[in-house]
Coordinates of C-alpha atoms in Angstrom, one line a residue:
Chain A
M468 CA 80.1 102.2 132.3
T469 CA 77.7 105.0 130.9
A470 CA 76.6 105.1 127.3
Q471 CA 78.9 107.9 126.6
S472 CA 81.9 106.0 127.3
V473 CA 80.7 102.7 125.8
L474 CA 79.9 104.3 122.5
I475 CA 83.7 106.1 122.7
W476 CA 85.7 103.0 123.5
A477 CA 83.8 101.5 120.5
A478 CA 84.8 104.4 118.4
F479 CA 88.3 104.3 119.6
S480 CA 88.5 100.6 118.6
L481 CA 87.2 100.9 115.5
Y482 CA 89.4 103.8 114.8
T483 CA 92.4 101.6 116.3
A484 CA 91.4 98.5 114.0
A485 CA 90.6 101.0 110.8
T486 CA 94.7 102.1 111.2
F487 CA 95.7 98.6 111.1
A488 CA 93.4 98.1 108.3
A489 CA 95.2 101.3 106.4
F490 CA 98.7 100.0 107.5
G491 CA 97.4 96.6 105.8
Y492 CA 96.3 98.7 102.5
L493 CA 99.6 100.5 102.6
F494 CA 101.4 97.3 102.3
T495 CA 99.3 94.8 100.3
K496 CA 97.2 97.5 98.2
D497 CA 94.5 94.6 98.9
P498 CA 91.0 96.7 97.9
R499 CA 89.5 94.7 100.7
A500 CA 92.1 96.5 103.8
S501 CA 90.7 99.8 102.1
R502 CA 86.9 98.8 101.9
A503 CA 87.7 97.2 105.7
M504 CA 89.1 100.8 106.3
L505 CA 86.5 103.0 105.4
T506 CA 83.5 100.8 106.5
M507 CA 85.3 100.9 110.2
L508 CA 86.2 104.5 109.8
G509 CA 82.7 105.1 108.8
L510 CA 81.1 103.1 111.5
G511 CA 83.3 104.8 114.1
L512 CA 82.6 108.3 112.8
V513 CA 79.0 107.2 113.5
L514 CA 79.4 106.3 116.9
H515 CA 81.8 108.7 117.7
L516 CA 79.2 111.5 117.0
A517 CA 76.6 110.0 119.2
G518 CA 79.2 109.2 122.4
F519 CA 80.2 113.6 121.7
A520 CA 76.4 114.1 121.4
A521 CA 76.1 112.1 124.6
H522 CA 79.3 114.1 125.9
V523 CA 77.5 117.7 125.2
A524 CA 74.0 116.1 126.9
A525 CA 76.1 115.6 130.0
F526 CA 77.8 118.7 129.9
W527 CA 74.6 120.7 129.5
A528 CA 72.9 118.8 132.2
Y529 CA 74.1 122.2 134.1
P530 CA 72.2 124.8 133.0
E531 CA 74.9 127.2 133.3
N532 CA 76.5 125.5 130.7
R533 CA 73.9 125.4 128.4
F534 CA 74.7 125.9 124.4
F535 CA 78.3 125.4 124.9
L536 CA 80.8 123.4 123.3
P537 CA 82.3 121.0 125.7
L538 CA 86.0 121.7 124.6
T539 CA 87.4 123.5 127.6
S540 CA 88.0 119.7 129.3
F541 CA 90.6 117.5 127.8
F542 CA 88.2 114.9 127.2
G543 CA 86.3 116.9 125.0
A544 CA 89.4 118.9 123.4
L545 CA 90.6 115.6 122.0
S546 CA 87.2 114.0 121.2
Y547 CA 86.4 116.7 118.9
M548 CA 89.9 116.6 117.5
A549 CA 90.1 113.0 116.6
L550 CA 86.2 113.7 115.3
A551 CA 87.1 116.6 113.0
L552 CA 90.3 114.7 111.8
A553 CA 88.8 111.1 111.5
S554 CA 85.8 112.9 109.2
A555 CA 88.6 115.2 107.1
F556 CA 90.1 112.1 106.0
F557 CA 86.9 110.5 105.8
V558 CA 85.8 113.4 103.4
I559 CA 89.2 114.8 101.4
E560 CA 91.0 111.4 101.2
G561 CA 88.5 109.1 100.8
R562 CA 86.7 111.0 98.1
A563 CA 90.1 111.7 96.4
R564 CA 91.2 108.1 96.5
L565 CA 93.9 108.8 98.3
G566 CA 92.7 106.3 101.1
I567 CA 96.0 104.8 100.7
L568 CA 97.4 107.7 103.4
G569 CA 95.0 106.7 106.0
A570 CA 98.1 105.2 107.5
F571 CA 99.6 108.4 108.1
V572 CA 96.6 110.3 108.8
L573 CA 94.4 108.0 110.8
P574 CA 97.2 106.8 113.6
W575 CA 96.6 110.8 115.0
A576 CA 93.0 110.2 115.1
A577 CA 93.3 107.0 117.0
G578 CA 95.9 108.6 119.0
A579 CA 94.0 111.3 120.0
L580 CA 90.8 109.8 121.0
G581 CA 93.0 106.9 122.6
L582 CA 94.3 110.0 124.9
A583 CA 90.9 111.0 125.9
V584 CA 89.3 107.6 126.9
I585 CA 92.4 105.9 128.4
F586 CA 94.1 109.1 130.3
A587 CA 91.4 111.8 130.2
S588 CA 88.5 112.3 132.6
P589 CA 85.1 112.7 130.9
E590 CA 83.5 114.5 134.3
T591 CA 81.8 117.6 133.3
A592 CA 81.7 120.7 135.5
P593 CA 79.7 123.8 135.1
L594 CA 81.7 126.3 133.6
S595 CA 83.2 129.2 135.7
E596 CA 81.8 132.4 134.9
P597 CA 84.3 134.4 132.4
L598 CA 84.2 131.4 130.2
R599 CA 80.5 131.8 130.1
S600 CA 80.7 134.0 126.6
Y601 CA 79.2 133.2 123.3
W602 CA 83.3 133.4 122.5
L603 CA 83.7 130.3 124.1
N604 CA 82.0 128.1 121.1
F605 CA 84.6 129.3 118.5
H606 CA 87.9 130.5 119.8
P607 CA 88.8 126.7 120.9
M608 CA 86.4 125.2 118.2
L609 CA 88.4 127.1 115.0
L610 CA 91.5 126.4 116.9
M611 CA 91.0 122.8 117.2
T612 CA 89.4 122.2 113.8
A613 CA 92.9 124.1 112.7
Y614 CA 95.1 121.7 114.7
A615 CA 93.1 118.4 113.6
A616 CA 93.8 119.9 109.7
F617 CA 97.6 120.4 110.6
A618 CA 97.6 116.6 112.3
N619 CA 95.9 115.7 108.5
A620 CA 99.0 117.5 106.8
A621 CA 102.2 116.5 109.0
G622 CA 100.7 112.7 108.0
V623 CA 100.5 113.8 104.4
A624 CA 103.7 115.7 104.9
I625 CA 105.6 112.4 106.6
A626 CA 104.3 110.3 103.2
M627 CA 105.4 112.7 101.1
L628 CA 109.4 112.3 103.1
I629 CA 108.9 108.6 102.6
Q630 CA 108.1 108.8 99.1
E631 CA 110.9 111.3 98.3
R632 CA 113.4 108.9 100.3
Q633 CA 112.6 106.0 97.9
I634 CA 113.2 107.9 94.7
K635 CA 116.5 109.7 95.7
S636 CA 117.5 105.9 96.5
R637 CA 117.5 105.2 93.2
K638 CA 116.0 101.7 94.3
P639 CA 112.0 102.4 94.8
T640 CA 110.3 99.3 96.5
E641 CA 106.4 98.5 95.8
L642 CA 105.7 101.5 98.6
C643 CA 107.2 104.2 96.0
Y644 CA 104.7 102.9 93.1
R645 CA 101.8 102.6 95.8
L646 CA 101.8 106.3 97.7
P647 CA 100.5 108.9 95.5
S648 CA 102.8 111.2 93.5
L649 CA 105.8 113.6 95.2
D650 CA 103.9 116.6 93.5
E651 CA 100.7 115.4 94.9
L652 CA 101.5 114.7 98.0
D653 CA 103.5 118.3 98.2
A654 CA 100.5 120.2 96.8
L655 CA 97.8 118.2 99.1
N656 CA 100.0 119.4 102.4
G657 CA 100.5 122.5 100.8
R658 CA 96.6 122.9 100.0
I659 CA 95.5 121.4 103.8
I660 CA 97.7 124.2 105.8
A661 CA 96.7 127.1 103.4
W662 CA 93.2 126.3 104.1
A663 CA 93.4 125.6 107.9
Y664 CA 96.1 128.7 108.3
P665 CA 93.0 131.4 108.2
L666 CA 91.1 129.6 110.7
L667 CA 94.2 129.3 113.3
L668 CA 94.7 133.2 112.6
V669 CA 90.7 134.0 113.2
G670 CA 90.4 131.6 116.2
L671 CA 93.7 133.2 117.8
A672 CA 92.0 136.9 116.9
M673 CA 89.2 136.1 118.8
G674 CA 90.9 134.7 121.5
F675 CA 92.4 138.6 121.9
V676 CA 89.4 140.2 121.3
W677 CA 87.5 138.3 123.9
S678 CA 90.2 138.9 126.4
Y679 CA 90.1 143.0 125.6
D680 CA 86.4 142.6 125.8
D681 CA 86.6 141.2 129.1
W682 CA 89.8 143.3 130.3
G683 CA 90.0 146.2 128.5
R684 CA 93.6 144.7 127.3
L685 CA 95.1 142.1 125.4
W686 CA 96.0 139.3 127.4
T687 CA 99.6 137.8 126.4
N688 CA 101.4 136.7 129.3
D689 CA 100.1 133.2 128.9
T690 CA 102.4 130.4 127.7
K691 CA 99.9 128.6 125.5
I692 CA 99.3 132.2 124.0
R693 CA 102.9 132.6 123.1
L694 CA 103.2 129.0 121.8
A695 CA 100.3 129.4 120.0
L696 CA 101.8 132.8 118.5
V697 CA 105.2 130.9 117.5
T698 CA 102.8 128.1 115.8
A699 CA 101.0 130.7 114.0
A700 CA 104.6 132.2 112.9
V701 CA 106.2 128.9 111.5
Y702 CA 103.0 127.8 109.4
G703 CA 103.2 132.0 108.4
V704 CA 106.6 131.3 107.1
F705 CA 105.5 127.6 105.6
I706 CA 102.6 129.9 103.7
W707 CA 105.2 132.7 102.9
R708 CA 107.4 130.3 101.5
R709 CA 105.2 128.1 99.3
Y710 CA 102.8 130.5 97.9
V711 CA 104.4 133.8 97.5
V712 CA 107.9 133.0 96.8
G713 CA 106.7 129.4 95.4
R714 CA 108.7 127.2 97.2
R715 CA 107.9 123.4 97.1
G716 CA 109.8 120.3 98.1
R717 CA 111.5 119.2 100.8
R718 CA 112.7 122.0 102.8
N719 CA 109.8 123.2 103.1
V720 CA 108.1 120.3 104.2
Y721 CA 110.4 120.4 107.1
V722 CA 108.8 123.6 107.8
S723 CA 105.4 122.3 107.7
L724 CA 106.4 119.6 110.1
L725 CA 108.3 122.4 112.7
G726 CA 104.5 123.6 112.9
F727 CA 103.0 120.6 113.8
A728 CA 105.5 120.3 116.7
S729 CA 104.4 123.6 117.7
V730 CA 101.0 122.8 117.4
L731 CA 101.7 119.5 119.8
L732 CA 103.6 121.7 122.4
T733 CA 101.1 124.1 122.3
F734 CA 98.2 122.1 122.9
F735 CA 99.8 119.8 125.8
G736 CA 103.5 121.3 126.3
A737 CA 101.2 124.2 127.9
E738 CA 99.6 122.1 130.2
L739 CA 103.1 121.7 132.2
F740 CA 103.0 125.2 132.8
G741 CA 99.4 125.8 134.0
G742 CA 97.8 129.3 133.7
R743 CA 94.4 130.1 133.1
H744 CA 94.5 127.9 129.3
S745 CA 95.2 124.7 131.6
F746 CA 92.3 122.2 130.7
M747 CA 89.7 121.6 133.4
G748 CA 88.7 118.2 134.4
G749 CA 92.2 117.2 132.6
L750 CA 93.6 113.9 133.5
R751 CA 92.1 111.1 135.2
Chain B
M719 CA 85.9 66.1 71.6
K720 CA 89.2 66.6 70.4
L721 CA 91.8 69.5 70.3
V722 CA 94.6 70.3 68.4
A723 CA 97.1 72.9 69.0
L724 CA 100.0 73.3 66.5
S725 CA 102.4 76.3 67.4
W726 CA 105.4 77.9 65.9
S727 CA 106.9 79.9 68.6
H728 CA 110.2 82.1 69.6
R729 CA 111.0 79.0 71.5
S730 CA 110.2 76.2 69.3
S731 CA 111.1 77.1 65.6
A732 CA 113.6 79.5 63.8
S733 CA 112.3 82.9 61.9
V734 CA 112.2 82.0 59.2
A735 CA 109.1 79.8 59.4
R736 CA 107.2 82.0 61.6
E737 CA 107.8 85.2 59.4
A738 CA 106.5 82.7 56.6
L739 CA 103.5 81.9 58.5
A740 CA 102.8 85.8 60.0
A741 CA 102.5 87.1 56.1
V742 CA 99.8 85.0 55.6
P743 CA 96.3 87.3 56.7
V744 CA 94.6 85.1 59.4
E745 CA 91.3 85.6 57.4
R746 CA 93.1 83.5 54.4
V747 CA 94.4 80.6 56.6
L748 CA 90.8 80.9 58.2
A749 CA 89.4 80.3 54.8
E750 CA 91.4 77.9 53.6
L751 CA 91.0 75.7 56.9
R752 CA 87.0 76.1 56.2
A753 CA 87.3 74.9 52.6
R754 CA 89.3 71.7 53.5
G755 CA 86.6 70.9 55.8
I756 CA 87.4 71.9 59.5
K757 CA 84.6 73.6 61.1
E758 CA 86.3 75.0 64.4
A759 CA 89.3 76.8 64.0
I760 CA 91.1 80.2 65.3
A761 CA 94.7 81.5 64.4
V762 CA 96.7 83.4 66.8
S763 CA 99.5 85.3 64.8
T764 CA 102.2 87.7 66.3
C765 CA 105.7 88.7 66.0
N766 CA 106.8 86.1 68.5
R767 CA 104.2 83.2 67.6
F768 CA 102.1 81.9 64.7
E769 CA 99.3 79.1 66.4
V770 CA 96.6 77.2 65.4
Y771 CA 93.6 75.8 67.6
A772 CA 91.2 73.6 66.2
A773 CA 88.8 71.2 67.8
G774 CA 85.5 68.8 66.3
R775 CA 83.2 66.2 67.6
P776 CA 85.5 62.9 68.4
G777 CA 84.7 61.5 65.0
D778 CA 85.4 64.5 62.5
A779 CA 88.3 66.2 64.4
P780 CA 90.9 67.6 62.2
S781 CA 94.5 66.0 62.7
P782 CA 97.4 67.6 63.1
E783 CA 98.9 66.3 59.6
A784 CA 95.6 68.1 57.9
L785 CA 96.5 71.3 59.3
I786 CA 99.8 71.1 58.5
D787 CA 99.3 70.3 55.1
A788 CA 97.0 73.2 54.9
L789 CA 99.1 75.8 56.2
S790 CA 102.4 74.5 54.2
E791 CA 100.2 75.4 50.8
L792 CA 99.9 78.8 52.3
A793 CA 103.4 79.9 53.6
G794 CA 105.4 77.2 51.9
A795 CA 106.8 73.4 52.7
G796 CA 109.5 74.6 55.2
I797 CA 107.3 75.3 58.2
A798 CA 106.2 71.5 59.0
G799 CA 109.7 70.5 60.8
E800 CA 109.8 73.2 63.1
V801 CA 106.3 72.8 64.7
D802 CA 105.1 71.9 68.4
A803 CA 101.8 70.0 68.0
R804 CA 99.6 69.6 71.3
E805 CA 96.6 67.7 71.8
G806 CA 93.7 67.6 74.2
L807 CA 94.6 68.9 77.6
D808 CA 98.2 69.7 76.6
A809 CA 96.7 72.2 74.0
A810 CA 94.6 73.7 76.7
R811 CA 97.6 74.3 79.1
H812 CA 99.6 75.9 76.3
L813 CA 96.9 78.3 75.1
F814 CA 96.3 79.3 78.8
A815 CA 99.9 79.5 79.5
V816 CA 100.2 81.5 76.5
A817 CA 97.5 83.9 77.4
S818 CA 98.8 84.4 80.8
G819 CA 102.4 85.6 79.3
L820 CA 104.2 82.6 80.6
D821 CA 105.2 81.7 77.1
S822 CA 106.6 85.4 76.1
L823 CA 109.7 86.4 75.7
V824 CA 109.1 88.9 78.3
V825 CA 107.1 86.9 81.3
G826 CA 103.6 88.3 82.4
E827 CA 103.3 90.9 79.1
T828 CA 99.9 91.8 78.9
E829 CA 100.0 92.5 74.7
I830 CA 99.7 88.9 74.4
L831 CA 96.2 88.9 75.7
G832 CA 95.3 91.1 73.6
Q833 CA 96.0 89.6 70.6
V834 CA 94.4 86.0 71.8
K835 CA 91.2 87.8 72.4
T836 CA 91.3 89.1 68.5
A837 CA 92.3 86.2 67.4
Y838 CA 89.1 85.0 68.9
E839 CA 87.1 87.5 67.7
T840 CA 88.6 87.8 63.8
A841 CA 87.4 83.5 64.0
K842 CA 84.2 84.5 65.8
S843 CA 83.5 86.8 63.1
A844 CA 84.3 84.0 60.5
G845 CA 82.0 81.5 61.4
M846 CA 84.8 79.4 62.8
T847 CA 84.1 78.6 66.1
G848 CA 81.6 76.7 67.8
K849 CA 81.1 75.5 71.5
R850 CA 84.5 73.9 71.9
L851 CA 86.3 77.2 71.2
N852 CA 84.1 79.2 72.4
V853 CA 84.7 78.4 75.6
L854 CA 87.9 77.2 75.2
F855 CA 89.1 81.0 74.5
Q856 CA 86.9 82.6 76.7
R857 CA 88.4 80.6 79.7
A858 CA 91.5 81.3 78.3
L859 CA 90.8 85.1 78.6
Y860 CA 89.4 84.3 81.9
V861 CA 92.7 82.4 82.6
G862 CA 95.3 85.4 81.5
K863 CA 93.5 88.3 83.6
K864 CA 93.3 85.4 86.6
T865 CA 97.0 84.4 86.7
R866 CA 98.1 88.6 86.1
T867 CA 95.8 89.8 88.7
E868 CA 96.3 86.9 91.7
T869 CA 100.2 86.3 91.1
G870 CA 103.1 88.7 90.4
I871 CA 104.0 87.9 86.8
A872 CA 103.0 91.0 85.6
A873 CA 103.9 93.1 88.3
G874 CA 106.5 96.3 88.1
S875 CA 107.3 97.5 84.3
A876 CA 109.5 95.2 82.4
S877 CA 111.6 97.6 79.8
V878 CA 113.6 100.8 80.5
P879 CA 111.8 103.3 78.9
S880 CA 108.2 102.1 80.8
V881 CA 110.5 102.1 84.2
A882 CA 111.1 105.3 83.3
V883 CA 107.7 106.9 82.9
Q884 CA 106.6 105.2 85.5
L885 CA 109.2 106.7 87.7
A886 CA 108.3 109.9 86.3
E887 CA 104.5 109.5 87.4
T888 CA 105.9 108.6 90.5
I889 CA 107.1 112.1 91.0
F890 CA 105.0 114.2 89.0
G891 CA 101.5 112.2 88.9
R892 CA 99.7 112.3 85.3
L893 CA 102.0 113.4 82.4
E894 CA 99.3 115.3 80.8
G895 CA 100.2 119.2 81.5
R896 CA 104.1 118.4 81.9
S897 CA 106.8 118.9 79.7
A898 CA 109.8 116.9 78.7
L899 CA 112.8 118.0 77.3
I900 CA 115.1 115.7 74.8
L901 CA 118.7 116.3 75.0
G902 CA 120.0 114.4 71.4
A903 CA 118.6 113.3 68.4
G904 CA 119.7 109.3 68.1
A905 CA 117.7 106.5 68.1
M906 CA 117.6 106.2 72.2
A907 CA 115.9 110.0 72.0
E908 CA 113.6 108.6 69.4
L909 CA 112.4 105.3 72.0
A910 CA 112.4 108.0 74.9
A911 CA 110.0 110.3 72.9
K912 CA 107.7 107.9 71.5
H913 CA 107.0 106.5 75.3
L914 CA 106.4 109.9 76.6
A915 CA 104.2 111.3 73.9
A916 CA 102.2 107.4 74.5
R917 CA 101.7 108.4 77.8
G918 CA 100.3 111.8 76.9
I919 CA 103.1 114.5 78.1
G920 CA 101.9 117.9 77.7
K921 CA 104.7 119.3 75.9
L922 CA 108.1 117.8 74.2
S923 CA 110.8 119.6 72.9
V924 CA 114.2 118.6 71.4
A925 CA 117.8 120.0 71.1
N926 CA 120.3 118.8 69.4
R927 CA 123.8 120.4 68.7
T928 CA 122.9 119.4 64.9
W929 CA 119.4 121.5 64.5
E930 CA 118.5 119.8 61.1
R931 CA 118.6 116.3 63.1
G932 CA 117.1 118.0 66.4
Y933 CA 114.4 119.5 64.2
A934 CA 113.7 116.4 62.2
L935 CA 112.8 114.4 65.5
A936 CA 110.6 117.0 67.1
A937 CA 108.6 117.0 63.5
R938 CA 108.7 113.6 63.9
F939 CA 106.4 113.9 67.5
G940 CA 104.9 117.2 66.8
A941 CA 107.3 118.3 69.6
D942 CA 109.0 121.8 69.7
A943 CA 112.7 122.1 68.5
V944 CA 114.8 123.9 70.6
R945 CA 118.7 125.7 69.7
W946 CA 121.1 124.0 71.4
E947 CA 122.9 127.2 73.3
A948 CA 118.6 127.6 74.2
F949 CA 118.5 124.6 76.3
P950 CA 119.6 125.9 79.3
E951 CA 116.8 128.1 79.3
A952 CA 114.5 124.9 78.5
L953 CA 115.5 123.3 81.0
A954 CA 113.9 125.8 83.8
L955 CA 110.6 125.0 81.9
A956 CA 111.0 120.9 81.8
D957 CA 109.7 118.7 84.4
V958 CA 111.8 115.5 82.4
V959 CA 115.0 115.6 80.9
I960 CA 116.3 112.9 78.8
A961 CA 120.0 112.8 78.0
S962 CA 121.2 111.0 75.2
T963 CA 123.6 112.9 73.2
G964 CA 127.1 111.7 72.3
A965 CA 128.9 114.5 73.6
P966 CA 132.5 113.4 74.8
S967 CA 131.5 115.3 78.4
A968 CA 128.8 116.1 80.9
V969 CA 126.5 118.3 78.9
L970 CA 124.2 119.1 82.2
T971 CA 126.6 120.3 84.9
R972 CA 125.7 120.7 88.1
A973 CA 126.1 124.8 87.7
L974 CA 123.4 124.3 84.6
V975 CA 121.1 121.8 86.9
E976 CA 121.7 124.3 90.2
E977 CA 120.5 127.7 88.3
A978 CA 117.6 125.9 86.7
S979 CA 116.3 124.3 89.9
R980 CA 116.6 127.9 91.6
R981 CA 114.2 129.6 88.6
R982 CA 111.4 126.7 88.9
G983 CA 111.0 127.4 92.8
G984 CA 112.2 124.0 94.1
R985 CA 109.6 122.2 91.5
S986 CA 111.2 118.4 90.8
L987 CA 113.1 117.6 88.1
F988 CA 113.4 114.3 87.0
L989 CA 116.9 113.7 84.8
I990 CA 117.3 110.7 82.7
D991 CA 121.2 109.9 81.5
I992 CA 121.3 107.2 78.9
A993 CA 124.1 108.2 77.5
M994 CA 127.4 107.0 76.9
P995 CA 129.8 108.9 78.1
R996 CA 127.6 110.3 80.5
D997 CA 125.7 113.5 79.6
V998 CA 124.7 114.8 83.6
E999 CA 127.4 115.4 86.5
E1000 CA 126.0 112.7 89.1
S1001 CA 126.5 115.0 91.8
V1002 CA 123.2 117.0 90.7
H1003 CA 121.2 114.2 92.2
K1004 CA 122.5 115.7 95.8
L1005 CA 120.4 118.6 94.7
D1006 CA 116.6 118.9 96.5
G1007 CA 114.4 118.1 94.6
V1008 CA 116.7 116.8 91.8
F1009 CA 116.3 113.4 90.4
L1010 CA 118.8 111.7 88.4
Y1011 CA 118.4 108.3 87.0
R1012 CA 120.9 106.9 85.1
L1013 CA 120.7 104.0 82.3
E1014 CA 121.7 101.5 84.8
D1015 CA 119.6 102.0 87.3
L1016 CA 116.7 101.8 85.2
E1017 CA 118.0 98.6 84.3
S1018 CA 118.6 97.2 87.3
I1019 CA 115.0 98.0 88.3
V1020 CA 113.8 96.2 84.8
A1021 CA 115.9 93.0 86.1
K1022 CA 114.1 93.6 89.7
N1023 CA 110.8 93.4 88.5
L1024 CA 111.6 90.9 85.9
A1025 CA 113.1 88.7 88.8
S1026 CA 110.3 89.1 90.6
R1027 CA 107.8 88.1 88.2
A1028 CA 110.1 84.9 87.3
E1029 CA 109.5 83.9 91.0
A1030 CA 105.5 84.2 90.6
M1031 CA 105.8 82.2 87.4
A1032 CA 105.2 79.1 89.5
A1033 CA 102.1 80.1 91.4
A1034 CA 100.7 81.0 87.7
R1035 CA 101.8 77.7 86.2
A1036 CA 99.7 76.3 89.4
I1037 CA 96.6 78.4 88.0
V1038 CA 97.2 77.5 84.5
E1039 CA 97.2 73.8 85.8
A1040 CA 94.1 73.7 87.1
K1041 CA 92.2 75.7 84.7
A1042 CA 93.7 73.4 82.1
D1043 CA 92.3 70.2 83.8
E1044 CA 89.0 72.0 84.7
F1045 CA 88.6 72.7 81.2
D1046 CA 89.7 69.0 80.6
A1047 CA 86.9 67.4 82.5
W1048 CA 84.3 70.0 80.9
A1049 CA 85.3 68.4 77.3
R1050 CA 84.9 65.0 78.3
S1051 CA 81.9 65.6 79.8
L1052 CA 80.3 66.7 76.5
S1053 CA 80.2 62.9 75.2
T1054 CA 79.0 61.8 77.8
G1055 CA 75.7 63.2 77.9
R1056 CA 76.0 64.8 81.3
E1057 CA 78.0 68.5 80.5
L1058 CA 79.7 69.8 83.9
S1059 CA 79.5 73.8 84.4
F1060 CA 82.0 76.1 85.2
R1061 CA 81.9 78.7 88.0
H1062 CA 84.3 81.5 87.5
S1063 CA 85.1 82.2 91.1
G1064 CA 85.1 78.6 92.0
R1065 CA 87.8 76.2 92.1
S1066 CA 86.7 73.6 90.1
A1067 CA 83.9 72.4 87.4
R1068 CA 80.7 70.6 88.8

């Protein structure tokens, strides 16, 4: 085992343990579980960061890869997204005392890193000639940051739907009093998406500019691009309804979850169709 | 050490005796006891109970009879027959149970803990506490907190208005900056207004079919009075609506609520119907973002909370027993010359 895989495995184990602690906190509201969750998550983040740095170092061992981010492999992309998601949770929810949402957000981080360590190959290879462009440090990075934020928002949305059900039932359980209020969850879901949406748009636009730069035309005949445009359209509908028309509540949250389903399809589904956007060094 | 506790509570005595005792200011009770040579005494006086705790060295300790004598002189002779007198370990156990809310009408209620604290501070500033009662009451406050945090005896709201407020908070979060509309001006409407005002609701409006009564209620709470004809307008602006009119049929129809909800852009609307016959059409609960709770829904939540508090009583009593035994061991150690010490987090005195 390389130092990198030891670090990433350790980070994955800590994220998984933090996820269990998060569920413990949700069901018992024992502050010790919350502290354990934040401690393990913080430690996991440090190890993950070190592991990611080791991956970057291995990637840069090829001189032609130097100073590009290793986001073109399945392993690198998943690892980066898990890192972004876990740190976003640590900063946003940890600071706003919304740690109770860990049970809804951390499974995505643990899951993404789990996919990376178990199924994806951490091998690095030299980048092909057309990818060696400064756009590579922006286009995928922005999109993956947006995807991590959308995963966070989807967790919040699920919490909101549970809370809504609890209150509609007229027989709320303890869980109802533990979760943040319906309005807070609704607002948080909206805010995270409103923050991530520009990243998605700019990331996509950069992809188009990049292809135009290289080929003198826009590249549109690719499954991943089309799915990404669908994702952008669905979240566009959400933002429009939420902030222009001013709609709130359950139905709009369904739209945001549809958006996240589209993110998953864009990220994983497009692999099935192949094309230039498929990740190199995919599965083990 | 000798410890005596006299208690007139809702469990043991008729309200006449309690009222007579409650009418005597605590300071006067303490002054009278001091005049009779009692050095350590604390009086706890609330709506539901009147209790006196007194302590002293084995030689010059107060007797229950002497205390009853003094209190009879202050409140009239009728009180003597209804007293519960406890001594030593029993007295300490009783105080710990009282502080924990185990002896309260509503199990686990927290007000009593504050009242015990006030009683202790009053006696302390009157110079009527010594080592024994200081330790006893500090332990009682500690036990009262411990039972509430470590068992479920104080979990969940125990009254209809507080459950309603708690539900409003699960929908909106903090109630500051939110607005409430009250339909009706009866006693229930007033109670609801009081609770919402106490939780810092941002804006309160009252609409009543008789303008004068609505206006009078609004004036008492610094609320806006709204003309009855205008309440559909106010509905679109309110987050919480409490309906308690005496109308013979529903005043909040589905059409009205649908229209208000549309104008609110789907922002949540919490409707509480405490009227009989009903003020709100049941079908509005099916609307997206509209939550209708009826009186019986709130009552069943209260009943569930009280049942789970009752289930937790055995665990709380176990803590009370253990802590009373610990106190008793300490009290006995005073006369041996080898005083034990307490550990707050530990299980027993050493």
